[in-house]
Amino acid sequence: MVVLLPRCGRGSKTVEWLVRRLKPKRLASELKAMPSASLRVRFSKFSVETTLDNELISTLKKMRMRKPFSSTVDLTNFAPDGGLLVSGAIHKALIQVDEGVQTAAATASVLKGICPVRPEKTLKGNRSFVFYIKDNESNSILSMGVYRGP
């Protein structure tokens, strides 16, 4: 999970500013240049849920995925008798941060006991932030959202 937390104080930027500024190429280069760091992350419990249905097909078509939604698509591997068409697509995402995350952090702190002690930095998610969940192997963004703070 990548969290982009705007700075606090005078002249600070907003979450909306971050969202407008971070286009896909820019985000990819920023993530690549970002150093790894171990942090203690503190969030209030939160849950973000979204569903895409009608707009998903048009988005997929803009991404050149037109064939699955055409009448000429061959779906005989799914329905050998034919007659199967894709007429809709739904994507539902749920991001939930709760005690499970805190438990994982507590387990990690026990393991740190065998390593040299380093000053621990804390990131407090006590205001609105942008988040991305990405696959480290492919570097693909799996989900993204905006949390509009407590």
XYZ file of C-alpha atoms in Angstrom:
150
model
C 0.000 0.000 0.000
C 1.335 3.417 -0.972
C -0.031 6.382 0.972
C 0.346 9.944 -0.301
C -0.321 12.235 2.624
C -0.319 15.984 1.874
C 1.769 18.114 4.210
C 0.076 20.112 6.945
C 0.472 23.802 7.521
C 0.641 27.017 5.550
C 0.767 26.708 1.803
C 0.156 22.984 1.954
C -1.433 21.197 -0.979
C -4.757 19.391 -0.894
C -5.654 15.822 -1.785
C -7.425 17.174 -4.868
C -4.177 18.845 -5.949
C -2.366 15.508 -5.592
C -4.996 13.652 -7.619
C -4.864 16.219 -10.455
C -1.059 16.245 -10.510
C -0.371 12.510 -10.444
C -1.053 11.216 -13.935
C -0.124 7.545 -14.629
C 3.362 8.225 -16.075
C 4.207 10.707 -13.350
C 2.985 8.351 -10.628
C 5.038 5.465 -12.065
C 8.223 7.558 -12.083
C 7.546 8.913 -8.575
C 6.940 5.406 -7.205
C 10.102 4.125 -8.886
C 12.192 6.949 -7.406
C 10.643 6.625 -3.943
C 13.038 5.079 -1.400
C 11.866 2.149 0.697
C 11.419 2.871 4.370
C 10.108 1.100 7.425
C 7.454 3.175 9.106
C 4.911 2.753 11.806
C 1.655 3.747 10.157
C -1.255 4.931 12.281
C -4.722 5.236 10.796
C -8.119 5.455 12.314
C -10.278 2.517 11.329
C -11.735 3.156 7.916
C -13.503 1.439 5.094
C -13.816 2.565 1.472
C -16.188 0.726 -0.838
C -17.008 1.435 -4.454
C -18.861 -0.276 -7.278
C -18.476 0.370 -10.993
C -21.013 -1.070 -13.397
C -22.389 0.982 -16.292
C -19.253 3.091 -16.716
C -16.957 0.047 -16.553
C -17.832 -1.226 -20.039
C -17.174 2.162 -21.643
C -13.868 2.403 -19.763
C -12.819 -1.083 -20.906
C -13.744 -0.207 -24.490
C -11.593 2.941 -24.265
C -8.765 0.634 -23.198
C -9.320 -1.266 -26.483
C -11.103 -4.208 -24.849
C -13.987 -4.158 -27.306
C -14.086 -7.788 -28.421
C -15.640 -9.312 -25.258
C -18.650 -7.005 -25.676
C -19.213 -7.631 -29.390
C -21.704 -10.081 -30.905
C -18.855 -11.875 -32.712
C -16.938 -12.903 -29.591
C -16.212 -16.646 -29.313
C -17.081 -17.821 -25.796
C -17.498 -21.532 -26.597
C -14.934 -22.409 -23.898
C -17.452 -21.084 -21.366
C -20.635 -22.279 -23.088
C -19.997 -25.040 -25.663
C -23.540 -24.666 -27.063
C -22.871 -20.993 -27.881
C -25.304 -18.150 -27.450
C -23.294 -16.526 -24.680
C -22.724 -12.764 -24.828
C -21.173 -10.350 -22.351
C -23.699 -7.599 -21.768
C -22.388 -6.142 -18.538
C -19.402 -5.851 -16.235
C -19.245 -4.994 -12.557
C -16.214 -4.222 -10.416
C -16.543 -3.887 -6.660
C -13.690 -2.902 -4.355
C -13.545 -2.830 -0.571
C -10.546 -1.439 1.277
C -10.766 -1.913 5.018
C -8.224 -0.939 7.657
C -8.906 -2.260 11.135
C -7.269 -4.087 14.059
C -5.890 -6.750 11.712
C -3.376 -4.233 10.419
C -2.434 -3.215 13.950
C -1.947 -6.874 14.866
C 0.380 -7.385 11.906
C 2.377 -4.328 12.950
C 2.689 -5.708 16.490
C 4.026 -9.017 15.137
C 6.586 -7.161 13.037
C 7.789 -5.222 16.071
C 8.551 -8.488 17.907
C 10.722 -9.591 14.988
C 12.565 -6.280 15.065
C 13.829 -7.166 18.539
C 16.651 -9.247 17.041
C 17.881 -6.349 14.867
C 19.767 -3.222 15.861
C 17.401 -0.619 17.260
C 16.697 2.215 14.827
C 14.684 5.336 15.458
C 11.157 4.597 14.308
C 9.321 7.078 12.108
C 5.564 7.340 12.397
C 3.194 8.300 9.603
C -0.137 9.501 10.965
C -3.089 9.252 8.612
C -5.010 11.876 10.571
C -6.233 13.809 7.513
C -7.293 13.123 3.941
C -4.864 11.089 1.821
C -4.537 9.275 -1.491
C -3.758 5.556 -1.402
C -2.675 2.978 -3.957
C -2.492 -0.752 -3.573
C 0.096 -2.081 -5.968
C 1.566 -5.411 -6.916
C 5.296 -5.203 -6.199
C 6.220 -7.871 -8.746
C 4.501 -6.317 -11.768
C 4.501 -2.768 -10.345
C 0.838 -2.538 -11.390
C -1.658 -0.466 -9.448
C -4.455 -2.804 -8.371
C -6.647 -0.278 -6.625
C -6.567 3.372 -5.711
C -8.689 5.739 -3.731
C -8.978 8.847 -1.629
C -9.717 8.744 2.074
C -11.292 11.966 3.263
C -10.066 11.890 6.837
C -11.667 11.573 10.222
